Amino acid sequence: EADIYQTPRYLVIGTGKKITLECSQTMGHDKMYWYQQDPGMELHLIHYSYGVNSTEKGDLSSESTVSRIRTEHFPLTLESARPSHTSQYLCASSASGRLYTQYFGPGTRLTVL
Amino acid sequence: GDSVTQMEGPVTLSEEAFLTINCTYTATGYPSLFWYVQYPGEGLQLLLKATKADDKGSNKGFEATYRKETTSFHLEKGSVQVSDSAVYFCALSPSGAGSYQLTFGKGTKLSVIP
């Protein structure tokens, strides 16, 4: 069973606040990802990291930022939350190798009022 | 670029009915293919996978066969249960070295009624 954790699970916050969504994994995976899931369920890759001190933007432009200082930790930060940031955020990780299986956390549902 | 197309939902079935969710892909070479499932309020879970042509992935009564000639990876289950109600995503990972990103379909919501 995959061990990847996200906190908080639910967050309701006012416009303009700074927020950090936490993601940690205990599997020693070098690759980690952040997805945004819209109400229609479609998944959009917004950030990924292939190792410590390596981060890249994904296919969907996002105002969020990420950092990867430790292998197991991949937090996502919004400096000033807006209602357009309301969404479900999913974190995932994978090891290197042919199968590229990604393991997902339970998600954080963010609502910005 | 790579893409995945899966049948649009929602799909509503009665318990014990046969399930098919169609998935076709566009990619060069021999990508790996996956089905993920997302239960309400949860993240995605890997349901099954196949890494080469004619491979059959199976798990929890679900099956899918990697068909290179039709570029398809259709998900099937012979008898669905209420507990199978979820959103199902087809995905591919390219065969080229150095690319670890998944390309997902848009998801198909399945509702199974008693």
PDB file of N, CA and C in Angstrom, chain B residues 30-76:
ATOM      1  N   TYR B  30       5.777   2.186 -27.759  1.00  0.00           N
ATOM      2  CA  TYR B  30       5.002   1.267 -26.927  1.00  0.00           C
ATOM      3  C   TYR B  30       4.851   1.849 -25.521  1.00  0.00           C
ATOM      4  N   PRO B  31       3.838   2.684 -25.341  1.00  0.00           N
ATOM      5  CA  PRO B  31       3.649   3.256 -23.993  1.00  0.00           C
ATOM      6  C   PRO B  31       3.177   2.205 -23.005  1.00  0.00           C
ATOM      7  N   SER B  32       3.319   2.483 -21.736  1.00  0.00           N
ATOM      8  CA  SER B  32       2.669   1.686 -20.698  1.00  0.00           C
ATOM      9  C   SER B  32       1.267   2.249 -20.485  1.00  0.00           C
ATOM     10  N   LEU B  33       0.317   1.380 -20.181  1.00  0.00           N
ATOM     11  CA  LEU B  33      -1.081   1.789 -20.047  1.00  0.00           C
ATOM     12  C   LEU B  33      -1.607   1.438 -18.665  1.00  0.00           C
ATOM     13  N   PHE B  34      -2.453   2.306 -18.137  1.00  0.00           N
ATOM     14  CA  PHE B  34      -2.938   2.172 -16.769  1.00  0.00           C
ATOM     15  C   PHE B  34      -4.437   2.467 -16.707  1.00  0.00           C
ATOM     16  N   TRP B  35      -5.089   1.852 -15.730  1.00  0.00           N
ATOM     17  CA  TRP B  35      -6.400   2.290 -15.277  1.00  0.00           C
ATOM     18  C   TRP B  35      -6.281   2.634 -13.791  1.00  0.00           C
ATOM     19  N   TYR B  36      -6.735   3.855 -13.467  1.00  0.00           N
ATOM     20  CA  TYR B  36      -6.816   4.302 -12.087  1.00  0.00           C
ATOM     21  C   TYR B  36      -8.298   4.449 -11.712  1.00  0.00           C
ATOM     22  N   VAL B  37      -8.586   4.319 -10.413  1.00  0.00           N
ATOM     23  CA  VAL B  37      -9.940   4.494  -9.915  1.00  0.00           C
ATOM     24  C   VAL B  37      -9.918   5.513  -8.778  1.00  0.00           C
ATOM     25  N   GLN B  38     -10.925   6.362  -8.771  1.00  0.00           N
ATOM     26  CA  GLN B  38     -11.051   7.362  -7.701  1.00  0.00           C
ATOM     27  C   GLN B  38     -12.409   7.214  -7.045  1.00  0.00           C
ATOM     28  N   TYR B  39     -12.407   6.752  -5.793  1.00  0.00           N
ATOM     29  CA  TYR B  39     -13.639   6.646  -5.032  1.00  0.00           C
ATOM     30  C   TYR B  39     -13.996   8.021  -4.453  1.00  0.00           C
ATOM     31  N   PRO B  40     -15.257   8.256  -4.161  1.00  0.00           N
ATOM     32  CA  PRO B  40     -15.680   9.582  -3.672  1.00  0.00           C
ATOM     33  C   PRO B  40     -14.845  10.071  -2.501  1.00  0.00           C
ATOM     34  N   GLY B  41     -14.341  11.287  -2.624  1.00  0.00           N
ATOM     35  CA  GLY B  41     -13.606  11.909  -1.534  1.00  0.00           C
ATOM     36  C   GLY B  41     -12.189  11.415  -1.356  1.00  0.00           C
ATOM     37  N   GLU B  42     -11.688  10.630  -2.298  1.00  0.00           N
ATOM     38  CA  GLU B  42     -10.348  10.062  -2.161  1.00  0.00           C
ATOM     39  C   GLU B  42      -9.455  10.432  -3.342  1.00  0.00           C
ATOM     40  N   GLY B  43      -8.175  10.078  -3.221  1.00  0.00           N
ATOM     41  CA  GLY B  43      -7.251  10.237  -4.332  1.00  0.00           C
ATOM     42  C   GLY B  43      -7.375   9.063  -5.287  1.00  0.00           C
ATOM     43  N   LEU B  44      -6.514   9.053  -6.304  1.00  0.00           N
ATOM     44  CA  LEU B  44      -6.555   7.979  -7.287  1.00  0.00           C
ATOM     45  C   LEU B  44      -5.800   6.752  -6.783  1.00  0.00           C
ATOM     46  N   GLN B  45      -6.310   5.576  -7.141  1.00  0.00           N
ATOM     47  CA  GLN B  45      -5.634   4.325  -6.839  1.00  0.00           C
ATOM     48  C   GLN B  45      -5.375   3.584  -8.141  1.00  0.00           C
ATOM     49  N   LEU B  46      -4.198   2.994  -8.245  1.00  0.00           N
ATOM     50  CA  LEU B  46      -3.913   2.175  -9.422  1.00  0.00           C
ATOM     51  C   LEU B  46      -4.806   0.943  -9.397  1.00  0.00           C
ATOM     52  N   LEU B  47      -5.533   0.712 -10.484  1.00  0.00           N
ATOM     53  CA  LEU B  47      -6.402  -0.459 -10.574  1.00  0.00           C
ATOM     54  C   LEU B  47      -5.698  -1.598 -11.310  1.00  0.00           C
ATOM     55  N   LEU B  48      -5.117  -1.303 -12.458  1.00  0.00           N
ATOM     56  CA  LEU B  48      -4.368  -2.310 -13.200  1.00  0.00           C
ATOM     57  C   LEU B  48      -3.482  -1.618 -14.233  1.00  0.00           C
ATOM     58  N   LYS B  49      -2.560  -2.394 -14.797  1.00  0.00           N
ATOM     59  CA  LYS B  49      -1.629  -1.823 -15.757  1.00  0.00           C
ATOM     60  C   LYS B  49      -1.167  -2.888 -16.740  1.00  0.00           C
ATOM     61  N   ALA B  50      -0.631  -2.424 -17.877  1.00  0.00           N
ATOM     62  CA  ALA B  50      -0.046  -3.313 -18.871  1.00  0.00           C
ATOM     63  C   ALA B  50       1.092  -2.568 -19.547  1.00  0.00           C
ATOM     64  N   THR B  51       2.174  -3.249 -19.807  1.00  0.00           N
ATOM     65  CA  THR B  51       3.366  -2.575 -20.305  1.00  0.00           C
ATOM     66  C   THR B  51       3.748  -2.941 -21.727  1.00  0.00           C
ATOM     67  N   LYS B  52       3.126  -3.963 -22.305  1.00  0.00           N
ATOM     68  CA  LYS B  52       3.453  -4.302 -23.688  1.00  0.00           C
ATOM     69  C   LYS B  52       2.229  -4.887 -24.370  1.00  0.00           C
ATOM     70  N   ALA B  53       2.296  -4.907 -25.687  1.00  0.00           N
ATOM     71  CA  ALA B  53       1.175  -5.360 -26.503  1.00  0.00           C
ATOM     72  C   ALA B  53       0.728  -6.758 -26.100  1.00  0.00           C
ATOM     73  N   ASP B  54      -0.600  -6.940 -26.053  1.00  0.00           N
ATOM     74  CA  ASP B  54      -1.265  -8.195 -25.716  1.00  0.00           C
ATOM     75  C   ASP B  54      -1.217  -8.543 -24.235  1.00  0.00           C
ATOM     76  N   ASP B  55      -0.550  -7.723 -23.430  1.00  0.00           N
ATOM     77  CA  ASP B  55      -0.595  -7.914 -21.979  1.00  0.00           C
ATOM     78  C   ASP B  55      -2.021  -7.701 -21.487  1.00  0.00           C
ATOM     79  N   LYS B  56      -2.433  -8.490 -20.501  1.00  0.00           N
ATOM     80  CA  LYS B  56      -3.720  -8.271 -19.860  1.00  0.00           C
ATOM     81  C   LYS B  56      -3.464  -7.907 -18.408  1.00  0.00           C
ATOM     82  N   GLY B  57      -3.956  -6.739 -18.015  1.00  0.00           N
ATOM     83  CA  GLY B  57      -3.920  -6.363 -16.611  1.00  0.00           C
ATOM     84  C   GLY B  57      -5.227  -6.768 -15.955  1.00  0.00           C
ATOM     85  N   SER B  58      -5.152  -7.178 -14.686  1.00  0.00           N
ATOM     86  CA  SER B  58      -6.368  -7.576 -13.999  1.00  0.00           C
ATOM     87  C   SER B  58      -6.237  -7.304 -12.509  1.00  0.00           C
ATOM     88  N   ASN B  59      -7.371  -6.985 -11.889  1.00  0.00           N
ATOM     89  CA  ASN B  59      -7.392  -6.717 -10.462  1.00  0.00           C
ATOM     90  C   ASN B  59      -8.839  -6.564 -10.025  1.00  0.00           C
ATOM     91  N   LYS B  60      -9.224  -7.146  -8.922  1.00  0.00           N
ATOM     92  CA  LYS B  60     -10.555  -6.997  -8.323  1.00  0.00           C
ATOM     93  C   LYS B  60     -11.663  -7.319  -9.311  1.00  0.00           C
ATOM     94  N   GLY B  61     -11.434  -8.239 -10.228  1.00  0.00           N
ATOM     95  CA  GLY B  61     -12.448  -8.618 -11.201  1.00  0.00           C
ATOM     96  C   GLY B  61     -12.458  -7.763 -12.451  1.00  0.00           C
ATOM     97  N   PHE B  62     -11.672  -6.698 -12.463  1.00  0.00           N
ATOM     98  CA  PHE B  62     -11.529  -5.850 -13.638  1.00  0.00           C
ATOM     99  C   PHE B  62     -10.402  -6.394 -14.534  1.00  0.00           C
ATOM    100  N   GLU B  63     -10.587  -6.207 -15.845  1.00  0.00           N
ATOM    101  CA  GLU B  63      -9.563  -6.617 -16.796  1.00  0.00           C
ATOM    102  C   GLU B  63      -9.438  -5.578 -17.911  1.00  0.00           C
ATOM    103  N   ALA B  64      -8.239  -5.503 -18.488  1.00  0.00           N
ATOM    104  CA  ALA B  64      -8.037  -4.683 -19.678  1.00  0.00           C
ATOM    105  C   ALA B  64      -6.876  -5.274 -20.450  1.00  0.00           C
ATOM    106  N   THR B  65      -7.012  -5.335 -21.771  1.00  0.00           N
ATOM    107  CA  THR B  65      -5.970  -5.905 -22.624  1.00  0.00           C
ATOM    108  C   THR B  65      -5.379  -4.826 -23.506  1.00  0.00           C
ATOM    109  N   TYR B  66      -4.076  -4.770 -23.560  1.00  0.00           N
ATOM    110  CA  TYR B  66      -3.310  -3.805 -24.352  1.00  0.00           C
ATOM    111  C   TYR B  66      -3.370  -4.258 -25.812  1.00  0.00           C
ATOM    112  N   ARG B  67      -4.112  -3.497 -26.633  1.00  0.00           N
ATOM    113  CA  ARG B  67      -4.272  -3.835 -28.040  1.00  0.00           C
ATOM    114  C   ARG B  67      -3.527  -2.807 -28.888  1.00  0.00           C
ATOM    115  N   LYS B  68      -2.372  -3.202 -29.371  1.00  0.00           N
ATOM    116  CA  LYS B  68      -1.552  -2.274 -30.164  1.00  0.00           C
ATOM    117  C   LYS B  68      -2.206  -1.986 -31.508  1.00  0.00           C
ATOM    118  N   GLU B  69      -2.837  -2.983 -32.102  1.00  0.00           N
ATOM    119  CA  GLU B  69      -3.394  -2.815 -33.458  1.00  0.00           C
ATOM    120  C   GLU B  69      -4.567  -1.842 -33.477  1.00  0.00           C
ATOM    121  N   THR B  70      -5.286  -1.763 -32.367  1.00  0.00           N
ATOM    122  CA  THR B  70      -6.415  -0.826 -32.296  1.00  0.00           C
ATOM    123  C   THR B  70      -6.122   0.327 -31.334  1.00  0.00           C
ATOM    124  N   THR B  71      -4.905   0.403 -30.828  1.00  0.00           N
ATOM    125  CA  THR B  71      -4.489   1.405 -29.822  1.00  0.00           C
ATOM    126  C   THR B  71      -5.563   1.575 -28.756  1.00  0.00           C
ATOM    127  N   SER B  72      -5.931   0.472 -28.139  1.00  0.00           N
ATOM    128  CA  SER B  72      -7.007   0.510 -27.158  1.00  0.00           C
ATOM    129  C   SER B  72      -6.619  -0.225 -25.885  1.00  0.00           C
ATOM    130  N   PHE B  73      -7.329   0.110 -24.809  1.00  0.00           N
ATOM    131  CA  PHE B  73      -7.107  -0.514 -23.495  1.00  0.00           C
ATOM    132  C   PHE B  73      -8.427  -0.438 -22.746  1.00  0.00           C
ATOM    133  N   HIS B  74      -9.431  -1.134 -23.231  1.00  0.00           N
ATOM    134  CA  HIS B  74     -10.782  -1.048 -22.691  1.00  0.00           C
ATOM    135  C   HIS B  74     -10.873  -1.767 -21.344  1.00  0.00           C
ATOM    136  N   LEU B  75     -11.574  -1.163 -20.406  1.00  0.00           N
ATOM    137  CA  LEU B  75     -11.755  -1.752 -19.086  1.00  0.00           C
ATOM    138  C   LEU B  75     -13.056  -2.549 -19.060  1.00  0.00           C
ATOM    139  N   GLU B  76     -13.007  -3.761 -18.493  1.00  0.00           N
ATOM    140  CA  GLU B  76     -14.192  -4.611 -18.429  1.00  0.00           C
ATOM    141  C   GLU B  76     -14.318  -5.250 -17.056  1.00  0.00           C
TER     142      GLU B  76
END
